[in-house]
């Protein structure tokens, strides 16, 4: 069988273990209306209302007490984000946000954008276990989490049945903060208004993934962002779990080492 090898950047901090999902456990944290999630309106370039959060979340030295979940694959602080064609990080707009998959989502064409904040014991236990696995040198017990999921979402101008499913999980112990970016199924990279092909969802300016602090200093582009290879982001990782990227975000942890993972 042909081997596909991807060179991946690794952030300093995560343990380079060969951890994998337990048998039968989904890569995604539980989501949907059965979990108590709210749902964004069906709207091109839409967003959630401003969401007050129960526990302040520290993102690169600044505490935030509210956030937005934007249809176009972004969780933002301070202001919503309607822009559909991604720019490279660092941004000039001064807007801090986490971008699991910044691209021209159109949930009118298909799919839903779910979100909830939670202090449910089972979710917090899972956050704690995950962070302790990837960052064993950092004492961490989660006291709050926010789960945003883009479920089977289509792209603007779609003339196909291609959809994407991905997720951002924010968690904190009240001081130290992390994000987990989970990719379940990525079938398209670009909406028609960003130069993509309506029939394939490819071409033009592809999606951007990573995060930007808004200060033009602290940011991270997941490798393959804004290139055709971002279609394969579900086979990449910085924590030895394909389809998952995890970062400490209360302070910047520079990505300076490299590693190679080969996927069958």
Short mmCIF file of C-alpha atoms in Angstrom, two decimals:
data_model
loop_
_atom_site.label_atom_id
_atom_site.label_comp_id
_atom_site.label_asym_id
_atom_site.label_seq_id
_atom_site.Cartn_x
_atom_site.Cartn_y
_atom_site.Cartn_z
CA UNK A 1 0.00 0.00 0.00
CA UNK A 2 1.28 3.43 -0.94
CA UNK A 3 2.53 5.47 2.02
CA UNK A 4 1.72 9.17 2.31
CA UNK A 5 4.15 11.03 4.53
CA UNK A 6 3.54 14.50 5.92
CA UNK A 7 6.15 16.65 7.66
CA UNK A 8 4.44 18.27 10.63
CA UNK A 9 5.45 21.16 12.85
CA UNK A 10 5.32 20.38 16.55
CA UNK A 11 4.80 22.95 19.26
CA UNK A 12 7.19 22.90 22.17
CA UNK A 13 5.30 21.51 25.13
CA UNK A 14 3.14 18.57 23.97
CA UNK A 15 4.57 15.21 24.91
CA UNK A 16 5.73 13.24 21.89
CA UNK A 17 3.85 10.13 22.89
CA UNK A 18 2.07 7.67 20.62
CA UNK A 19 -1.27 8.28 22.30
CA UNK A 20 -4.37 7.29 20.35
CA UNK A 21 -8.11 7.47 20.88
CA UNK A 22 -9.47 4.71 23.03
CA UNK A 23 -11.41 2.03 21.18
CA UNK A 24 -14.82 3.29 20.11
CA UNK A 25 -14.20 6.87 21.27
CA UNK A 26 -14.86 9.54 18.68
CA UNK A 27 -12.16 12.11 17.99
CA UNK A 28 -14.84 14.77 18.42
CA UNK A 29 -16.20 15.74 21.81
CA UNK A 30 -19.96 15.07 22.07
CA UNK A 31 -22.06 17.74 20.39
CA UNK A 32 -25.55 18.46 19.08
CA UNK A 33 -28.95 19.36 20.49
CA UNK A 34 -29.01 16.19 22.60
CA UNK A 35 -25.95 17.58 24.41
CA UNK A 36 -27.67 20.90 25.06
CA UNK A 37 -25.92 22.77 22.25
CA UNK A 38 -27.23 26.00 20.79
CA UNK A 39 -27.25 26.32 17.01
CA UNK A 40 -26.31 29.26 14.79
CA UNK A 41 -28.96 30.61 12.40
CA UNK A 42 -28.90 29.50 8.77
CA UNK A 43 -27.14 32.53 7.34
CA UNK A 44 -24.38 33.25 4.85
CA UNK A 45 -21.38 34.62 6.78
CA UNK A 46 -23.50 34.52 9.95
CA UNK A 47 -22.51 34.33 13.59
CA UNK A 48 -23.77 33.55 17.04
CA UNK A 49 -24.80 36.33 19.38
CA UNK A 50 -22.10 37.46 21.79
CA UNK A 51 -21.78 34.58 24.26
CA UNK A 52 -20.93 35.51 27.89
CA UNK A 53 -18.73 32.81 29.39
CA UNK A 54 -18.82 31.63 32.99
CA UNK A 55 -15.05 31.47 33.51
CA UNK A 56 -12.65 34.11 32.11
CA UNK A 57 -10.52 32.66 29.30
CA UNK A 58 -6.93 33.87 28.95
CA UNK A 59 -5.78 34.17 25.34
CA UNK A 60 -2.20 35.43 25.02
CA UNK A 61 -2.13 37.43 28.20
CA UNK A 62 -5.61 38.95 27.93
CA UNK A 63 -8.69 37.73 29.79
CA UNK A 64 -11.93 37.45 27.83
CA UNK A 65 -15.40 37.06 29.28
CA UNK A 66 -17.31 36.54 26.03
CA UNK A 67 -16.83 35.16 22.54
CA UNK A 68 -18.52 34.54 19.19
CA UNK A 69 -18.89 31.39 17.10
CA UNK A 70 -18.75 32.43 13.46
CA UNK A 71 -20.18 30.33 10.65
CA UNK A 72 -17.01 30.67 8.60
CA UNK A 73 -14.99 28.40 10.88
CA UNK A 74 -13.80 30.88 13.51
CA UNK A 75 -14.23 31.38 17.28
CA UNK A 76 -13.46 35.04 17.97
CA UNK A 77 -13.01 37.31 21.00
CA UNK A 78 -14.32 40.88 21.16
CA UNK A 79 -15.87 41.07 17.70
CA UNK A 80 -17.61 38.72 15.29
CA UNK A 81 -15.96 37.73 12.01
CA UNK A 82 -17.93 37.72 8.76
CA UNK A 83 -14.93 37.60 6.42
CA UNK A 84 -15.12 34.49 4.26
CA UNK A 85 -11.80 34.46 2.36
CA UNK A 86 -8.99 33.76 4.84
CA UNK A 87 -5.97 36.01 5.22
CA UNK A 88 -2.59 34.73 6.42
CA UNK A 89 -1.67 35.17 10.06
CA UNK A 90 -0.68 37.56 11.57
CA UNK A 91 -3.74 39.61 10.70
CA UNK A 92 -3.91 43.39 10.35
CA UNK A 93 -7.43 43.66 11.75
CA UNK A 94 -6.45 43.23 15.41
CA UNK A 95 -9.09 40.58 16.02
CA UNK A 96 -8.03 37.68 18.28
CA UNK A 97 -9.46 34.36 17.20
CA UNK A 98 -9.11 30.61 16.90
CA UNK A 99 -9.64 29.22 13.40
CA UNK A 100 -10.16 25.48 13.20
CA UNK A 101 -11.03 25.89 9.50
CA UNK A 102 -11.51 29.47 8.27
CA UNK A 103 -13.30 29.27 4.92
CA UNK A 104 -16.60 30.25 3.29
CA UNK A 105 -19.08 28.01 5.10
CA UNK A 106 -22.70 28.33 4.02
CA UNK A 107 -24.97 26.46 6.42
CA UNK A 108 -27.99 27.40 4.27
CA UNK A 109 -26.62 24.89 1.76
CA UNK A 110 -26.21 22.19 4.40
CA UNK A 111 -25.04 21.44 7.91
CA UNK A 112 -25.20 23.14 11.31
CA UNK A 113 -22.92 25.13 13.58
CA UNK A 114 -23.31 23.99 17.20
CA UNK A 115 -21.83 25.43 20.41
CA UNK A 116 -22.06 25.26 24.17
CA UNK A 117 -20.06 26.15 27.24
CA UNK A 118 -20.04 23.47 29.87
CA UNK A 119 -18.86 22.51 33.31
CA UNK A 120 -20.23 19.00 32.95
CA UNK A 121 -18.08 16.56 34.91
CA UNK A 122 -17.68 14.08 32.04
CA UNK A 123 -16.53 16.75 29.57
CA UNK A 124 -14.15 18.32 32.09
CA UNK A 125 -12.72 14.90 32.90
CA UNK A 126 -12.07 14.27 29.23
CA UNK A 127 -10.42 17.69 28.80
CA UNK A 128 -8.24 17.04 31.84
CA UNK A 129 -7.20 13.62 30.61
CA UNK A 130 -6.37 14.89 27.12
CA UNK A 131 -4.30 17.83 28.31
CA UNK A 132 -2.49 15.71 30.91
CA UNK A 133 -1.60 13.26 28.13
CA UNK A 134 -0.24 15.89 25.75
CA UNK A 135 1.28 18.23 28.35
CA UNK A 136 2.27 15.98 31.28
CA UNK A 137 4.67 18.58 32.66
CA UNK A 138 1.85 21.09 33.25
CA UNK A 139 -0.48 20.41 36.23
CA UNK A 140 -3.97 20.88 34.80
CA UNK A 141 -7.52 20.16 35.92
CA UNK A 142 -10.19 21.66 33.68
CA UNK A 143 -12.93 23.74 35.32
CA UNK A 144 -14.63 24.96 32.13
CA UNK A 145 -14.88 24.05 28.47
CA UNK A 146 -16.41 25.48 25.31
CA UNK A 147 -17.23 23.15 22.42
CA UNK A 148 -17.93 24.56 18.94
CA UNK A 149 -18.68 22.11 16.14
CA UNK A 150 -19.24 22.64 12.44
CA UNK A 151 -21.29 19.58 11.53
CA UNK A 152 -21.50 18.50 7.86
CA UNK A 153 -21.30 22.12 6.68
CA UNK A 154 -21.39 23.03 2.98
CA UNK A 155 -19.54 25.82 1.18
CA UNK A 156 -20.86 28.97 -0.46
CA UNK A 157 -22.03 28.38 -4.02
CA UNK A 158 -21.91 24.61 -3.62
CA UNK A 159 -23.04 22.51 -6.55
CA UNK A 160 -21.96 19.29 -4.86
CA UNK A 161 -22.75 17.20 -1.79
CA UNK A 162 -19.32 17.82 -0.22
CA UNK A 163 -19.38 18.78 3.47
CA UNK A 164 -16.91 19.32 6.31
CA UNK A 165 -17.08 18.34 9.99
CA UNK A 166 -14.61 19.87 12.45
CA UNK A 167 -14.48 21.21 15.98
CA UNK A 168 -12.75 23.60 18.39
CA UNK A 169 -12.61 22.87 22.13
CA UNK A 170 -11.44 25.62 24.49
CA UNK A 171 -10.65 24.68 28.07
CA UNK A 172 -9.07 26.28 31.12
CA UNK A 173 -8.29 25.68 34.78
CA UNK A 174 -8.95 29.36 35.45
CA UNK A 175 -5.41 30.37 34.57
CA UNK A 176 -3.84 28.06 31.98
CA UNK A 177 -5.77 27.76 28.71
CA UNK A 178 -5.70 25.28 25.85
CA UNK A 179 -7.40 24.70 22.53
CA UNK A 180 -8.00 21.37 20.82
CA UNK A 181 -8.79 21.41 17.09
CA UNK A 182 -10.46 18.21 15.87
CA UNK A 183 -11.02 17.23 12.23
CA UNK A 184 -13.47 14.45 11.46
CA UNK A 185 -14.12 14.79 7.72
CA UNK A 186 -12.80 17.47 5.36
CA UNK A 187 -14.10 17.30 1.77
CA UNK A 188 -13.77 20.89 0.54
CA UNK A 189 -11.37 23.81 0.93
CA UNK A 190 -12.88 26.83 -0.80
CA UNK A 191 -16.19 28.58 -1.46
CA UNK A 192 -17.10 29.95 -4.87
CA UNK A 193 -16.68 33.60 -3.76
CA UNK A 194 -13.06 32.80 -2.78
CA UNK A 195 -12.33 31.48 -6.27
CA UNK A 196 -13.30 27.88 -5.64
CA UNK A 197 -14.98 25.55 -8.10
CA UNK A 198 -18.69 25.21 -7.31
CA UNK A 199 -18.66 21.54 -8.34
CA UNK A 200 -15.58 20.48 -6.35
CA UNK A 201 -15.15 22.99 -3.49
CA UNK A 202 -11.46 23.19 -4.43
CA UNK A 203 -9.15 25.80 -5.95
CA UNK A 204 -9.07 29.53 -5.33
CA UNK A 205 -7.89 30.57 -1.84
CA UNK A 206 -8.15 27.50 0.42
CA UNK A 207 -8.95 27.44 4.13
CA UNK A 208 -6.73 28.73 6.92
CA UNK A 209 -6.27 26.89 10.22
CA UNK A 210 -4.54 27.99 13.42
CA UNK A 211 -4.92 31.01 15.68
CA UNK A 212 -4.06 34.70 15.90
CA UNK A 213 -3.75 36.77 19.10
CA UNK A 214 -4.51 40.06 17.35
CA UNK A 215 -1.21 41.63 18.45
CA UNK A 216 0.75 40.77 15.25
CA UNK A 217 3.22 38.85 17.43
CA UNK A 218 1.61 35.65 18.68
CA UNK A 219 0.03 33.48 16.00
CA UNK A 220 0.29 30.06 14.41
CA UNK A 221 -0.54 28.75 10.95
CA UNK A 222 -1.14 25.01 10.85
CA UNK A 223 1.04 23.64 8.02
CA UNK A 224 -0.80 23.46 4.68
CA UNK A 225 -3.05 26.42 5.54
CA UNK A 226 -4.13 28.40 2.47
CA UNK A 227 -2.78 25.68 0.18
CA UNK A 228 -4.60 22.81 -1.58
CA UNK A 229 -3.03 20.39 0.95
CA UNK A 230 -5.27 21.72 3.73
CA UNK A 231 -7.82 19.24 2.34
CA UNK A 232 -5.72 16.58 4.13
CA UNK A 233 -5.63 18.31 7.52
CA UNK A 234 -7.55 15.37 9.01
CA UNK A 235 -4.43 13.25 8.55
CA UNK A 236 -2.11 15.66 10.38
CA UNK A 237 -1.39 16.33 14.05
CA UNK A 238 1.07 17.74 16.57
CA UNK A 239 0.11 15.25 19.32
CA UNK A 240 0.36 11.88 17.54
CA UNK A 241 -3.42 11.62 17.08
CA UNK A 242 -4.36 12.05 13.43
CA UNK A 243 -6.87 14.83 12.98
CA UNK A 244 -6.09 16.64 16.25
CA UNK A 245 -3.98 19.71 17.00
CA UNK A 246 -3.56 20.96 20.60
CA UNK A 247 -2.01 24.20 21.84
CA UNK A 248 -1.47 26.07 25.08
CA UNK A 249 -2.79 29.59 24.42
CA UNK A 250 -2.63 31.61 27.65
CA UNK A 251 0.99 32.27 26.65
CA UNK A 252 2.73 31.62 23.35
CA UNK A 253 4.57 28.32 22.93
CA UNK A 254 6.72 28.63 19.84
CA UNK A 255 6.59 25.82 17.25
CA UNK A 256 10.28 25.10 16.66
CA UNK A 257 10.72 21.36 16.21
CA UNK A 258 9.72 19.04 13.38
CA UNK A 259 8.72 15.44 13.07
CA UNK A 260 7.51 13.14 10.30
CA UNK A 261 4.43 10.97 10.51
CA UNK A 262 3.57 8.46 7.78
CA UNK A 263 -0.06 7.54 7.29
CA UNK A 264 -1.28 4.48 5.38
#
